[in-house]
Amino acid sequence: MFRRISAAAMGGLLLVASLTACGGDSGAGGGSDDKIVMGFAQVGAESGWRTANTKSIQEAAKAAGIELKFSDAQQKQENQIKAIRSYITQRVDVIAFSPVVESGWDTVLKEAKDAGIPVILTDRAVDSPDTSLYKTFIGSDFIIEGERAGEWLKKEYEGKPETVNIVELQGTTGAAPANDRKEGFAKVIGTEPKFKVIASQTGDFTRAKGKEVMDAFLKAQPKIDVLYAHNDDMGLGAIEAIEAAGKKPGVDIKIVTVDAVKDGMQALADGKINYIVECSPLLGPQLMDLAKKVVAGETVEQRVLTEETTFTQEQAKAALPNRQY
Ligand code: AHR
């Protein structure tokens, strides 16, 4: 396997010896000897974003000649931990995963480290203070995403003194994007007392939950001016609830979401969503490059930030024909 080969790569002769020795070892990683084997523990298939992210990773692995062992944790941390342990047992060359929640990873990450298997975090961070437990983290700055949503809102209501009642659909409880998007948004709108978050609840990043929770908000709250949804899917579910309640999404209730997947962008172009903060799921190619470097023992940056933008209705209309996800 690659990991052992790279350790031997210091000297030419030693490398040849190591390659030969690895030739008959079919147990490690379960792949052919010259191929890097990556174990990827995905969060689930909760949103359009996640589906696009999975596709990006699978396609990029193929293009990079990396053998991918893929698992879907169905949004459950215990499933992800099981998958990581199984990758350790299979002695893959590198493990990558997008942690469902931020906390509770130290034990399994230590197990990977003790087994000499490098770990790459993608999309979501862990809150472990020991950063030696993983090689790098590639993904968005979710706090900035929340701030961008808040900045749009401030501009939208600039010069209008009336109270703005906001309801918030949070992502999965304990997940980095839920924690950080909430924090970034609260920080920005918190400078103006007219903005009031009157209800905030998790919709678990899914369309079905977004609809269910928005329905409850509409029943409980006599006046809702704005919905801030931590992803497009929850926003799209909420739109269904708003329409079912006889209100016009984007007009009676302004909506700001995060992601910019095709369905969200279409709703923005149609005027049902008012603004979207982009979060790119196309992490596959960069992840494979990082994996190759990490397996080869090269030093990589501890944090690789994804570049993103924001969309108004006009920008969504212009971007939609070429939108990849
Ligand atoms: O971690 C990224 C978030 O997870 C996306 O914004 C959301 O759609 C997904 O479920």
Coordinates of C-alpha atoms in Angstrom, one line a residue, residues 2-16 18 296:
F2 CA 1.0 3.6 -0.7
R3 CA 1.6 4.6 2.9
R4 CA 4.2 2.0 3.4
I5 CA 5.7 2.7 0.0
S6 CA 6.1 6.4 0.7
A7 CA 7.8 5.7 4.0
A8 CA 10.3 3.7 2.0
A9 CA 10.6 6.3 -0.8
M10 CA 13.6 7.9 0.9
G11 CA 16.1 5.7 -1.0
G12 CA 15.8 4.3 -4.5
L13 CA 16.8 0.7 -3.7
L14 CA 14.7 0.6 -0.6
L15 CA 11.7 1.8 -2.7
V16 CA 12.1 -1.1 -5.1
S18 CA 9.2 -2.1 -0.6
A296 CA 3.1 10.8 -0.1

